[in-house]
GROMACS .gro file of C-alpha atoms in nm:
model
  446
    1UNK     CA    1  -1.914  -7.550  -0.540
    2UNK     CA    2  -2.177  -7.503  -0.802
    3UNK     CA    3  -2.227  -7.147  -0.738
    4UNK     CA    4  -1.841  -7.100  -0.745
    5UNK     CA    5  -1.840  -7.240  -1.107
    6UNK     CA    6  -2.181  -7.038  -1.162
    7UNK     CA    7  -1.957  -6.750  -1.064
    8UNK     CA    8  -1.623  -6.837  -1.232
    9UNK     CA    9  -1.829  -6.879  -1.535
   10UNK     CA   10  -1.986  -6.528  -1.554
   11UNK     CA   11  -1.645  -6.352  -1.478
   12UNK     CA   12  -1.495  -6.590  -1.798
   13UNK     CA   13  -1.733  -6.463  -1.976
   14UNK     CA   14  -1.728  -6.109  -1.902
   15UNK     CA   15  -1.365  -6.085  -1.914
   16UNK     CA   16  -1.380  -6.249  -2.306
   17UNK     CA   17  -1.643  -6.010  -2.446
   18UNK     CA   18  -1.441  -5.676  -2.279
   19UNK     CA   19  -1.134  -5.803  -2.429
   20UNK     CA   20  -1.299  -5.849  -2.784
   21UNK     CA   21  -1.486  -5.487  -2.746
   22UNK     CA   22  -1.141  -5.349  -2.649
   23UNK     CA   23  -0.934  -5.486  -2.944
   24UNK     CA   24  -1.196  -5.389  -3.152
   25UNK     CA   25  -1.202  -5.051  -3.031
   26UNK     CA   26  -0.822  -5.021  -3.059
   27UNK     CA   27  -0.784  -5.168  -3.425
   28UNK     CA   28  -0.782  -4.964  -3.741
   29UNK     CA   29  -1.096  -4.998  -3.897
   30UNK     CA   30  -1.073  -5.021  -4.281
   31UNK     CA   31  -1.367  -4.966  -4.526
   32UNK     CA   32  -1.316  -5.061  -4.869
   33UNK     CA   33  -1.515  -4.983  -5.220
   34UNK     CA   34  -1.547  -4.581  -5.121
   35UNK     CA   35  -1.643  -4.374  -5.378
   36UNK     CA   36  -1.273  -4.149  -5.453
   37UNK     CA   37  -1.505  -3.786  -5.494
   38UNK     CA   38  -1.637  -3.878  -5.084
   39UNK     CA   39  -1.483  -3.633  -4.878
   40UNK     CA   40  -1.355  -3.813  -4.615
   41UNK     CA   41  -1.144  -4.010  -4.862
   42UNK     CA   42  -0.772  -3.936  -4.867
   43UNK     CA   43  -0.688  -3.821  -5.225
   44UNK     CA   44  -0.584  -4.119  -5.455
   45UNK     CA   45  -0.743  -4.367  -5.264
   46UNK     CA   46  -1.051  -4.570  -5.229
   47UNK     CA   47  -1.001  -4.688  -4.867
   48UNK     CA   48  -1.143  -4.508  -4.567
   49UNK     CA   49  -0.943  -4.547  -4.203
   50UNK     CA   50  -1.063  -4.444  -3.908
   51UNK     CA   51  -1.014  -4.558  -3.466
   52UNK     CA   52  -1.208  -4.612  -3.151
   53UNK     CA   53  -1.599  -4.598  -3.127
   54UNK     CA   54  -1.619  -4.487  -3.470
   55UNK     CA   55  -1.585  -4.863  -3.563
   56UNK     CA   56  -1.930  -4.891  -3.345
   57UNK     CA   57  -2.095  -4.612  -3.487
   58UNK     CA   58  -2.007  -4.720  -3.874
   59UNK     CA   59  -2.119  -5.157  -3.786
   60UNK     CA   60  -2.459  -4.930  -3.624
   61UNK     CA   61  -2.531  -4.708  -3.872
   62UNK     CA   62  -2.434  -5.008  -4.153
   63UNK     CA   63  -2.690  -5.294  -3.985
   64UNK     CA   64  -2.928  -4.985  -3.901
   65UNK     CA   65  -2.960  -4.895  -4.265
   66UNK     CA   66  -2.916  -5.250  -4.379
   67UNK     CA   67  -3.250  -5.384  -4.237
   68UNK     CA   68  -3.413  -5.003  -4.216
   69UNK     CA   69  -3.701  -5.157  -4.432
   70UNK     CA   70  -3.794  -5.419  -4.239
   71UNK     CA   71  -4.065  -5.477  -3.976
   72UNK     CA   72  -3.996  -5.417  -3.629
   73UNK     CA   73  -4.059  -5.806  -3.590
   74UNK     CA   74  -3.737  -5.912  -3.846
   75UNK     CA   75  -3.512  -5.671  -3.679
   76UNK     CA   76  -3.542  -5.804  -3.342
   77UNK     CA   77  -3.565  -6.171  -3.462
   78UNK     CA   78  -3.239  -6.111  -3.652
   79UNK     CA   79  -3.119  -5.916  -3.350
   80UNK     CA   80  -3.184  -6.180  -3.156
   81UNK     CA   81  -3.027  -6.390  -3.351
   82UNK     CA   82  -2.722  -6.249  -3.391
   83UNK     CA   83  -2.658  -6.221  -2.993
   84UNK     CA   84  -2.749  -6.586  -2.951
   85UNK     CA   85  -2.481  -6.709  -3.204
   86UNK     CA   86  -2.199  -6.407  -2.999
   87UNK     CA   87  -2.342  -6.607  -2.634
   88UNK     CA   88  -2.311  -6.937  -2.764
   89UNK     CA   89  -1.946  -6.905  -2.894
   90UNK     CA   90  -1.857  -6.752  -2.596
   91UNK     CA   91  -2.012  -7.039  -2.400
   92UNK     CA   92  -1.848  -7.278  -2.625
   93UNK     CA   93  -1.526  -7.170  -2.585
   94UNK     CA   94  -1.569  -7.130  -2.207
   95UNK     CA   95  -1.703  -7.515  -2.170
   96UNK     CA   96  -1.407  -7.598  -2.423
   97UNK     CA   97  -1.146  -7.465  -2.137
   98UNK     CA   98  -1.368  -7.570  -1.868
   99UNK     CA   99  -1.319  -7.956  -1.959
  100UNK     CA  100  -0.972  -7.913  -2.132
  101UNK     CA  101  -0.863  -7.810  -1.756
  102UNK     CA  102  -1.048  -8.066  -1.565
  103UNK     CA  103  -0.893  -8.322  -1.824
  104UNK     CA  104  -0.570  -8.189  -1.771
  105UNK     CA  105  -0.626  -8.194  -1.375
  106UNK     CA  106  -0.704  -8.550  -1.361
  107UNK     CA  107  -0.457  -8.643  -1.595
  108UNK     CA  108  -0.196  -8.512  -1.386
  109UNK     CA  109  -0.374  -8.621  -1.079
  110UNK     CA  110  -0.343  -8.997  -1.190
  111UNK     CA  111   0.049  -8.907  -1.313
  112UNK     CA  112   0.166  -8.828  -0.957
  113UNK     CA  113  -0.051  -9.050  -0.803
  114UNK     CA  114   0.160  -9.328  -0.989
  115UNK     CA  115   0.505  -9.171  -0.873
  116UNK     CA  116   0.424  -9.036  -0.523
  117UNK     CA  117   0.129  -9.254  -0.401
  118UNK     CA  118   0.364  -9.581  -0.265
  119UNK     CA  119   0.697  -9.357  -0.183
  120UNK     CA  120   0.481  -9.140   0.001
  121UNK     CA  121   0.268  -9.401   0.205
  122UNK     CA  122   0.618  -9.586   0.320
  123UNK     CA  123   0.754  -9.297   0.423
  124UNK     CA  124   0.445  -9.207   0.646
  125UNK     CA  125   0.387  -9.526   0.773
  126UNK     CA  126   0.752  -9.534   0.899
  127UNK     CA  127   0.781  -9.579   1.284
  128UNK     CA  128   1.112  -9.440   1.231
  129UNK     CA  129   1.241  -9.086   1.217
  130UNK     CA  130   1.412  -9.019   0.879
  131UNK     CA  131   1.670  -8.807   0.767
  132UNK     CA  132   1.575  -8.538   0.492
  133UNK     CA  133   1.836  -8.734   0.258
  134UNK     CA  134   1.647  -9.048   0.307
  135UNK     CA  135   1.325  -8.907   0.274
  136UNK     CA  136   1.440  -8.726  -0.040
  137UNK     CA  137   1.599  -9.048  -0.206
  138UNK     CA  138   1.283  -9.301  -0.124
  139UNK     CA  139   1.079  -8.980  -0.301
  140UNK     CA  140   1.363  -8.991  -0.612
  141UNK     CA  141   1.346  -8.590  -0.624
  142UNK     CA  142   1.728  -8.595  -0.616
  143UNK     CA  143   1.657  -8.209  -0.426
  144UNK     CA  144   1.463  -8.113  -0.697
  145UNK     CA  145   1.102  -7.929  -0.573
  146UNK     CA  146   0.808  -7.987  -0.808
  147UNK     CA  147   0.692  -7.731  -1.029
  148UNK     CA  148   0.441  -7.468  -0.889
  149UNK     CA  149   0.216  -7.564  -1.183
  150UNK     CA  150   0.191  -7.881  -1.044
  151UNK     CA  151   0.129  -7.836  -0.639
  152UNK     CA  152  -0.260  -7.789  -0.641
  153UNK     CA  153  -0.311  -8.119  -0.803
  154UNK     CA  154  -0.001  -8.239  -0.575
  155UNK     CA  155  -0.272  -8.136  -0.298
  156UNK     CA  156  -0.526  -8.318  -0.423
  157UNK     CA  157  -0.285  -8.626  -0.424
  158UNK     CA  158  -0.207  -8.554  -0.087
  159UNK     CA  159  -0.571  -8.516   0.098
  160UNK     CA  160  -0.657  -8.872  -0.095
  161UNK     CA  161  -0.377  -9.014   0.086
  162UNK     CA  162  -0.407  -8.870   0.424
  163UNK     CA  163  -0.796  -9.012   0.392
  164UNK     CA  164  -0.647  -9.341   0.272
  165UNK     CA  165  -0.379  -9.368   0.578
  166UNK     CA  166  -0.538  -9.235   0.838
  167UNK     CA  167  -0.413  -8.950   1.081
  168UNK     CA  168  -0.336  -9.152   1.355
  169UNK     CA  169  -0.092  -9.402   1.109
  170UNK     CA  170   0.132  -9.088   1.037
  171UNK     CA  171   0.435  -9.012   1.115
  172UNK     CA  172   0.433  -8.657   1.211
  173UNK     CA  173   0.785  -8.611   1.156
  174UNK     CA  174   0.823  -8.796   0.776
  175UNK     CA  175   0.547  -8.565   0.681
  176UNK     CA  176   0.639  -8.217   0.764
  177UNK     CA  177   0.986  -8.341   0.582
  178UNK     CA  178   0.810  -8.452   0.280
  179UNK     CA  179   0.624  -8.130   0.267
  180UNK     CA  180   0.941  -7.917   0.240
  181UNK     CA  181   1.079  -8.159  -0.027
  182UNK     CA  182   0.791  -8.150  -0.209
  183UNK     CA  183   0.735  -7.811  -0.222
  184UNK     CA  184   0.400  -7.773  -0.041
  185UNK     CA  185   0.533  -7.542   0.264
  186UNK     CA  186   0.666  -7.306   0.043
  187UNK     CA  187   0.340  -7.310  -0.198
  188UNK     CA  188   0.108  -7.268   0.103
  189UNK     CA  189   0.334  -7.013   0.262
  190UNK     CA  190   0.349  -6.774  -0.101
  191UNK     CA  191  -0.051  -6.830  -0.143
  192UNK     CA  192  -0.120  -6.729   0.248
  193UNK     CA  193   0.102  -6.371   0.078
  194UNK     CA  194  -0.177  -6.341  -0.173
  195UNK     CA  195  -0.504  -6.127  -0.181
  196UNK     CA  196  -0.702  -6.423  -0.331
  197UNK     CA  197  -0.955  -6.489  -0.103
  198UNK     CA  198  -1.128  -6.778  -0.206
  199UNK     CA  199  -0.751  -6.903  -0.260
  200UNK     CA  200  -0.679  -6.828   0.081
  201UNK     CA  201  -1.030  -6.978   0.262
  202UNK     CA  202  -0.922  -7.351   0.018
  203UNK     CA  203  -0.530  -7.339   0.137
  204UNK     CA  204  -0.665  -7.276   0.515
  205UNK     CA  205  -0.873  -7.569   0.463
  206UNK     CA  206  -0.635  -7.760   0.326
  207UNK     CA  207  -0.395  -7.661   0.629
  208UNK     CA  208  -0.592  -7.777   0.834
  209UNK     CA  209  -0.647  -8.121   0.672
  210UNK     CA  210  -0.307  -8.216   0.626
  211UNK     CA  211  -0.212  -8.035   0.929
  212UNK     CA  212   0.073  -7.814   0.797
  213UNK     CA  213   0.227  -7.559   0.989
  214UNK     CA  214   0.343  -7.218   0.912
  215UNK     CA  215   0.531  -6.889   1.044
  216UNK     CA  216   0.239  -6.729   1.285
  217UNK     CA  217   0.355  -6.394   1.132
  218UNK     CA  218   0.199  -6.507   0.757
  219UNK     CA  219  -0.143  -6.487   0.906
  220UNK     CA  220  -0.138  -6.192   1.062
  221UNK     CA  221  -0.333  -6.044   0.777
  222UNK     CA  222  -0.593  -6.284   0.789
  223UNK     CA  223  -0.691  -6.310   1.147
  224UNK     CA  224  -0.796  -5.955   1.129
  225UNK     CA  225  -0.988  -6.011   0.765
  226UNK     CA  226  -1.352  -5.820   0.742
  227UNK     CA  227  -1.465  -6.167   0.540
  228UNK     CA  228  -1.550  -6.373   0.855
  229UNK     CA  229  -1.525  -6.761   0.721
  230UNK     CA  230  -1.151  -6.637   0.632
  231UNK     CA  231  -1.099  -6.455   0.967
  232UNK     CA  232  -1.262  -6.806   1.191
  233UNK     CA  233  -1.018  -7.051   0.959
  234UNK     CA  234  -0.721  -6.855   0.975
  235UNK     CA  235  -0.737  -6.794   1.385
  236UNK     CA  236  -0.831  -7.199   1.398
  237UNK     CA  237  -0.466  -7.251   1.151
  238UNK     CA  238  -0.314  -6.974   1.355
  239UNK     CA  239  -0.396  -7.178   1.677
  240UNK     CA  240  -0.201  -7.469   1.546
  241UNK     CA  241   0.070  -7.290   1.423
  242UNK     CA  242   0.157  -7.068   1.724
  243UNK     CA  243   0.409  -7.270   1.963
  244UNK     CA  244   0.504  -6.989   2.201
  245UNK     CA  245   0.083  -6.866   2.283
  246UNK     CA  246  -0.096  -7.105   2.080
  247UNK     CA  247  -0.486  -6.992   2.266
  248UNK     CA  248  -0.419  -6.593   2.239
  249UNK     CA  249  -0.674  -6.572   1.998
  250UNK     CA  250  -0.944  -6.793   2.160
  251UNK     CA  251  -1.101  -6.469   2.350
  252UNK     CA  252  -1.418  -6.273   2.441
  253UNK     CA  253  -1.382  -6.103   2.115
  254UNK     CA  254  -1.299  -6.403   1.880
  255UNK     CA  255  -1.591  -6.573   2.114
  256UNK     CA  256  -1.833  -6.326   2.146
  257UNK     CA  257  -1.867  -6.210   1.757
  258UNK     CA  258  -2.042  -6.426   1.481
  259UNK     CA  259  -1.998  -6.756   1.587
  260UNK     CA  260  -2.155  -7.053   1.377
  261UNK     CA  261  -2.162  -7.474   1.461
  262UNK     CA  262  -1.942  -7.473   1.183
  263UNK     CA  263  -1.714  -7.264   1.356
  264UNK     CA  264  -1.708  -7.486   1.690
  265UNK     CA  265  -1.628  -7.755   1.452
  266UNK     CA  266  -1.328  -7.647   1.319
  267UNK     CA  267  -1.266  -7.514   1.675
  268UNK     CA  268  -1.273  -7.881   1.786
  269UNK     CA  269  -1.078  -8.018   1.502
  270UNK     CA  270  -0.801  -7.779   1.623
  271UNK     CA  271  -0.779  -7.845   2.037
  272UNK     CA  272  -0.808  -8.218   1.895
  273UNK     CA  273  -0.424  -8.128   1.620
  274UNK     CA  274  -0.331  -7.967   1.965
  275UNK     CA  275  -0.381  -8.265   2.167
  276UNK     CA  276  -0.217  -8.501   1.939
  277UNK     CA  277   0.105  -8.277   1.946
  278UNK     CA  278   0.136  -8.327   2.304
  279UNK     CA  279  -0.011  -7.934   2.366
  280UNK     CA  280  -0.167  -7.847   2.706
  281UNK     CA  281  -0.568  -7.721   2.676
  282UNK     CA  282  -0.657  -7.385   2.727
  283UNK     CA  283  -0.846  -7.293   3.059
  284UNK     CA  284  -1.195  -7.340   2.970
  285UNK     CA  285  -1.310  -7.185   3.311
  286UNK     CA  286  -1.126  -6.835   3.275
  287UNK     CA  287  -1.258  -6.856   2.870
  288UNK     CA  288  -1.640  -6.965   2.993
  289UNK     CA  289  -1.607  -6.640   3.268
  290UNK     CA  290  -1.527  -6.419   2.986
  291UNK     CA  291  -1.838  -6.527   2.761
  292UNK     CA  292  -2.111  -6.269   2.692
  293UNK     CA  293  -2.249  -6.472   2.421
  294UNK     CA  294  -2.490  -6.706   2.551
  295UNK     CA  295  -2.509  -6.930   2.223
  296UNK     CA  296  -2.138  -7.020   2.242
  297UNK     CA  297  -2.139  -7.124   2.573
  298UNK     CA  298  -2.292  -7.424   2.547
  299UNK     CA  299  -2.011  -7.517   2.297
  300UNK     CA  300  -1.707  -7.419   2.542
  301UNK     CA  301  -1.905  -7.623   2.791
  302UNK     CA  302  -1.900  -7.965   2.525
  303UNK     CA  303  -1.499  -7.901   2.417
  304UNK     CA  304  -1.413  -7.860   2.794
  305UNK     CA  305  -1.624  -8.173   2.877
  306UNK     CA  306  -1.381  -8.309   2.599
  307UNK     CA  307  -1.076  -8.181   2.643
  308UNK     CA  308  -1.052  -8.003   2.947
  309UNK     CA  309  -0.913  -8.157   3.281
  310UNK     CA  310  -1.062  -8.367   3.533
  311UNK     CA  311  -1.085  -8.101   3.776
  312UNK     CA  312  -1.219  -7.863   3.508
  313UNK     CA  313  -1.530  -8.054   3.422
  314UNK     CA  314  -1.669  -8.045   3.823
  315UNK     CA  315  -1.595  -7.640   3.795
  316UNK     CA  316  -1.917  -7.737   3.533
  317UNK     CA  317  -2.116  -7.804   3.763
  318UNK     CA  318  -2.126  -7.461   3.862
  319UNK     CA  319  -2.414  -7.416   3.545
  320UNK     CA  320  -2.662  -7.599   3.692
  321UNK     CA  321  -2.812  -7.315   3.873
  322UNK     CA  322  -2.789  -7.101   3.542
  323UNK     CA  323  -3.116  -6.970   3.379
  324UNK     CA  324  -2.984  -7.105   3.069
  325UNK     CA  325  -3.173  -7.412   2.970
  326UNK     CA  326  -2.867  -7.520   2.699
  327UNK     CA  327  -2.613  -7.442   2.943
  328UNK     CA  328  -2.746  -7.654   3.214
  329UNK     CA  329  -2.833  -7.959   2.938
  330UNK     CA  330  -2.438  -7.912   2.799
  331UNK     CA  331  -2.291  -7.959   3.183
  332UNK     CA  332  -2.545  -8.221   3.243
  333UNK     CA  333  -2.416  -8.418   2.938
  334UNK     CA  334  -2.080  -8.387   3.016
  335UNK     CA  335  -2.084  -8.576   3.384
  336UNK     CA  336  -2.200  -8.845   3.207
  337UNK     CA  337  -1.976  -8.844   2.947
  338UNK     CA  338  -1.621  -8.809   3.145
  339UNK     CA  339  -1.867  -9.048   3.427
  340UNK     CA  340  -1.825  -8.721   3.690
  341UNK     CA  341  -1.962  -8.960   4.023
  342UNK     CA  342  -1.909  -8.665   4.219
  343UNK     CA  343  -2.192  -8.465   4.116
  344UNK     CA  344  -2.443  -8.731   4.052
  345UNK     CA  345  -2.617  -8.680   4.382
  346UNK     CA  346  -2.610  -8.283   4.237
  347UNK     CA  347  -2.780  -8.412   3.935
  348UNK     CA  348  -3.023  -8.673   4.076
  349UNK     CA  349  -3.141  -8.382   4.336
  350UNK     CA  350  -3.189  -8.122   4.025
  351UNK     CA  351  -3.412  -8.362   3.854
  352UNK     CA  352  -3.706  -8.250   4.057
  353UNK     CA  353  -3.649  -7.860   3.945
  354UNK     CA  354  -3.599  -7.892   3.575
  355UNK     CA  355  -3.846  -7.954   3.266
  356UNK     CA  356  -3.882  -8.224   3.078
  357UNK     CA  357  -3.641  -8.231   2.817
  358UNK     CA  358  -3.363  -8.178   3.088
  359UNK     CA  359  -3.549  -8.463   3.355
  360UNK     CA  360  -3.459  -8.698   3.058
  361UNK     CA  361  -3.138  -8.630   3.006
  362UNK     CA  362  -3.027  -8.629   3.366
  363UNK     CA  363  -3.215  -8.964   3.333
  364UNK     CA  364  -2.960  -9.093   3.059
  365UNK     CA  365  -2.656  -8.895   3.204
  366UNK     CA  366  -2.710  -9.065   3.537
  367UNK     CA  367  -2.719  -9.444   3.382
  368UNK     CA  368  -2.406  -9.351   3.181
  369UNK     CA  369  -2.218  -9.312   3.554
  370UNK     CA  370  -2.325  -9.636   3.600
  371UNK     CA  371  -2.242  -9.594   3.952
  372UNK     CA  372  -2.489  -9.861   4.069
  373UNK     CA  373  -2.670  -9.569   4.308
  374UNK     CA  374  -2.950  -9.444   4.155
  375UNK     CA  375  -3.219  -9.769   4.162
  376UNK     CA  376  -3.410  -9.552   4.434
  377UNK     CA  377  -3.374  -9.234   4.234
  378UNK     CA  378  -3.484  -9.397   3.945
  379UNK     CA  379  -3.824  -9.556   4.145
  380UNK     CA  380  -3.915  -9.260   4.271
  381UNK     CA  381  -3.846  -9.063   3.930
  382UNK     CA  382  -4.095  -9.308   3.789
  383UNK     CA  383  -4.404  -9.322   4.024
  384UNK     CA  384  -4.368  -8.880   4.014
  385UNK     CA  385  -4.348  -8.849   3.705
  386UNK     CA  386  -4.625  -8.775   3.452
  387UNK     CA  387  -4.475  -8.748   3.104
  388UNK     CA  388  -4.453  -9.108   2.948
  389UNK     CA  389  -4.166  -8.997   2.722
  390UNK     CA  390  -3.927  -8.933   3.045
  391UNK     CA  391  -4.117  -9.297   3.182
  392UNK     CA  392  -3.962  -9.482   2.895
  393UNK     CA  393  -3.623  -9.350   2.994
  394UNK     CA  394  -3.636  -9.400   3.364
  395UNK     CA  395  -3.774  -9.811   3.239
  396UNK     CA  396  -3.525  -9.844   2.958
  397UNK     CA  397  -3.263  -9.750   3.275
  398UNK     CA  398  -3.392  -9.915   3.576
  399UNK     CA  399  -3.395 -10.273   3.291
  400UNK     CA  400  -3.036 -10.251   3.177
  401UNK     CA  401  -2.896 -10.025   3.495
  402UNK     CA  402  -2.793 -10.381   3.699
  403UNK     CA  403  -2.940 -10.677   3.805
  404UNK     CA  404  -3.084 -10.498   4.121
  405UNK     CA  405  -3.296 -10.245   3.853
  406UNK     CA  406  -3.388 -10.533   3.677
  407UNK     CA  407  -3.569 -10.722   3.954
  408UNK     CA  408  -3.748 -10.351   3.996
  409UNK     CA  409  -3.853 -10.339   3.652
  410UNK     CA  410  -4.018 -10.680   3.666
  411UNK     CA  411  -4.185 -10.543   3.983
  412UNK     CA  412  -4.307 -10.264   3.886
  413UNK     CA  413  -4.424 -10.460   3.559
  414UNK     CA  414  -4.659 -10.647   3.739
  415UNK     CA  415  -4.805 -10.405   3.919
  416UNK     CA  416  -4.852 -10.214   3.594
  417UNK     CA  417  -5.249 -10.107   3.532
  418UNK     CA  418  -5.321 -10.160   3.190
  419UNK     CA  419  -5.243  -9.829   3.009
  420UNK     CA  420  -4.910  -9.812   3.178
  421UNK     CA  421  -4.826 -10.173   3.027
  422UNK     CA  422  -4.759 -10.055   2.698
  423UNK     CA  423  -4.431  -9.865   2.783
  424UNK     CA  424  -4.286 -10.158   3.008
  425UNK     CA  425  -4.375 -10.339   2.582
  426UNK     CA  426  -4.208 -10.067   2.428
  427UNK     CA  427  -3.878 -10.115   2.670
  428UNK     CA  428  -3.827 -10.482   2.548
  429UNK     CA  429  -3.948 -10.406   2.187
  430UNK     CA  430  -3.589 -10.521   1.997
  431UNK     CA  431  -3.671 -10.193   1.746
  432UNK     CA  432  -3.737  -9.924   2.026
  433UNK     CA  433  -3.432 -10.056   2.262
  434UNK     CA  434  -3.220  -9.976   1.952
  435UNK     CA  435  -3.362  -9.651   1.920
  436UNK     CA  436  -3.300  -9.548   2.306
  437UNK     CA  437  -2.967  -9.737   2.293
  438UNK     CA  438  -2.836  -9.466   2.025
  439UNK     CA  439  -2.978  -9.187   2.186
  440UNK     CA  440  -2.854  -9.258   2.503
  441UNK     CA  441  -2.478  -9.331   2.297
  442UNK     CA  442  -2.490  -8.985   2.107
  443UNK     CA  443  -2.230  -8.739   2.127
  444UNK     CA  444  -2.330  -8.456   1.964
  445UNK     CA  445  -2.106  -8.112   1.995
  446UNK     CA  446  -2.310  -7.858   1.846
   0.00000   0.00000   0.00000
């Protein structure tokens, strides 16, 4: 934000002092007091016109001869001077429109807030399906749209009150109405038109906040932009907007190009719109197949872990042989979290073949399935294992697994020798259970 005012700034400023130098250059310069015998002094007069740069050349020549006798020192001072007092009026008047528009913003921010904020809320909160009349009369627009002047503060009004509802309190149906009668399909779908591209990159975000819809053929354009953040939002809005093939887009070559965290997040934010309008999930299989990109797998495997099917997530199980350390860990992660009792006799036997970081989170994964199996995987995981770190897992498990893990963990308390007492401490330290308690809770997509 603060480099896009740095920037708006600069081009304010630019634009002002070209504007000046151009109506300068294109006024008639008039030079009074010249002597009537000069000879570039129409006869019977004692005025002197001429255009264009010789305006600059007479001020240069004029403050050039003016301060001629000088020292070096006083010419630059007043030089300096003079530049200083041109930069700070153009800064003045630049911080003078800068607040007079934020003023004005929040001015009529607070204006519609007063007339739309409880119409609005009612009619989003009703369970009921209403009628574009009712709709229109509860909003008292009497099929009037707002002005265009008026619809990015409208916006603004908007996102505070999706925040303030909550999505899953809307009704999906009330909104897209109220959209239309307010104006803000039409506004979205002209500034989509436009070359703007910051413009574009805030109404795609905004899209996607409010979750408005629009003609698939308006983003055309923008799917194929060279400016990748606009090119990653619009195929994420053009996924949501697409009824008849919402995923044609979610390929190797969307996949397989630049591909950032923030990109899976918006990616997830969009199969989550699609799930709440009643939308079947790509197939994560025939997408993970296609991947080149070994960085974005491990995403596809978290969102299919997420979304995808039940049958889907034990086709993951097919990357545990794979040399990729973060593929393995993401399909690991996932069994736990959809509690995948199938392969937990896969994971328990892959313990034994993997480093440490993965040993403890199969060790985690596992006690999520909570299948009541794995006491004997987790006593032998303890007495062959040599990194404490992993220890503290398999004892933080084998106390809170069941009752028949707790009766081990008392066992193999006693039998502790003295430097191994401190992690069976550390288990039923109050601060350090609350530490593994939220690790073993995360759920963490990128």
């Amino acid at each position: 934000m603060t480099h896009h005012v740095i920037r708006q700034k600069f081009v304010c400023l630019f634009s002002l002092a070209l504007i000046v130098a151009l109506w300068v250059l294109r006024c008639r310069g008039l030079i009074l007091n010249i002597e009537p015998s000069s000879d570039s002094v129409m006869p019977g007069t004692t005025e002197l016109e001429f255009y264009g740069f010789d305006i600059v050349n007479y001020y240069f020549y004029y403050y050039k001869d003016k301060f001629y006798d000088f020292p070096w020192v006083i010419r630059i001072a007043y030089m300096v001077i003079i530049v200083s007092v041109m930069v700070g009026a153009c800064v003045f008047l630049f911080w003078f429109r800068f607040v007079y528009c934020e003023m004005r913003s929040k001015y009529r921010h607070r204006l519609l807030m007063r007339r739309f904020h409880d119409s609005i809320c009612n009619v989003l909160y009703d369970a009921n399906d209403l009628s574009e009349y009712e709709i229109d009369r509860i909003l008292g627009l009497n099929g009037v749209s707002l002005k265009k002047s008026l619809m990015h503060d409208l916006l603004g009004v908007l996102i505070d009150i999706h925040f303030e509802l909550g999505d899953n309190n809307i009704n999906a149906h009330n909104r897209d109405i109220v959209y239309v009668l307010l104006g803000i399909t039409q506004y979205i779908n002209s500034s989509l038109v436009g070359r703007n591209y910051r413009n574009c990159i805030r109404i795609l975000q905004t899209m996607r906040i409010l979750d408005v819809t629009v003609q698939p053929g308006l983003m055309v354009r923008l799917v194929n932009s060279r400016h990748h953040s606009l090119r990653s939002l619009a195929r994420v809005c053009y996924f949501m907007s697409n009824n008849s093939n919402p995923y044609e887009l979610l390929n190797k070559d969307y996949l397989n190009e630049q591909f950032t965290p923030w990109d899976a997040i918006n990616l997830h934010e969009c199969m989550r719109l699609c799930k709440k309008r009643g939308r079947l999930m790509p197939s994560y299989m025939a997408i993970l197949n296609e991947l080149k990109e070994p960085l974005v797998k491990p995403y596809m495997i978290y969102d299919a872990g997420y979304w995808g099917t039940d049958d889907e997530v034990k086709q993951m199980a097919e990357f545990f042989d794979k040399d990729d350390a973060r593929c393995r860990n993401a399909a690991y992660t996932v069994m736990g979290w959809r509690k995948c009792l199938s392969e937990e006799k896969t994971m328990m036997d892959r313990y034994w073949v993997e480093n440490e970081t993965s040993r403890s989170l199969i060790v985690r994964e596992v006690f999520e399935m909570h299948s009541g199996r794995a006491v004997d995987f987790y006593m032998e995981a303890y007495n062959k294992t040599a990194s404490n770190d992993t220890k503290l897992q398999i004892l933080y498990a084998l106390k809170y697994y069941n009752k028949e893990s707790a009766k081990v963990f008392n066992e193999l308390q006693s039998k502790a020798l003295p430097e191994q007492s401190i992690l069976f401490k550390h288990v039923q330290n109050p601060l350090i259970v609350k530490q593994l308690t939220e690790k073993a809770n995360e759920r963490v997509l990128v």
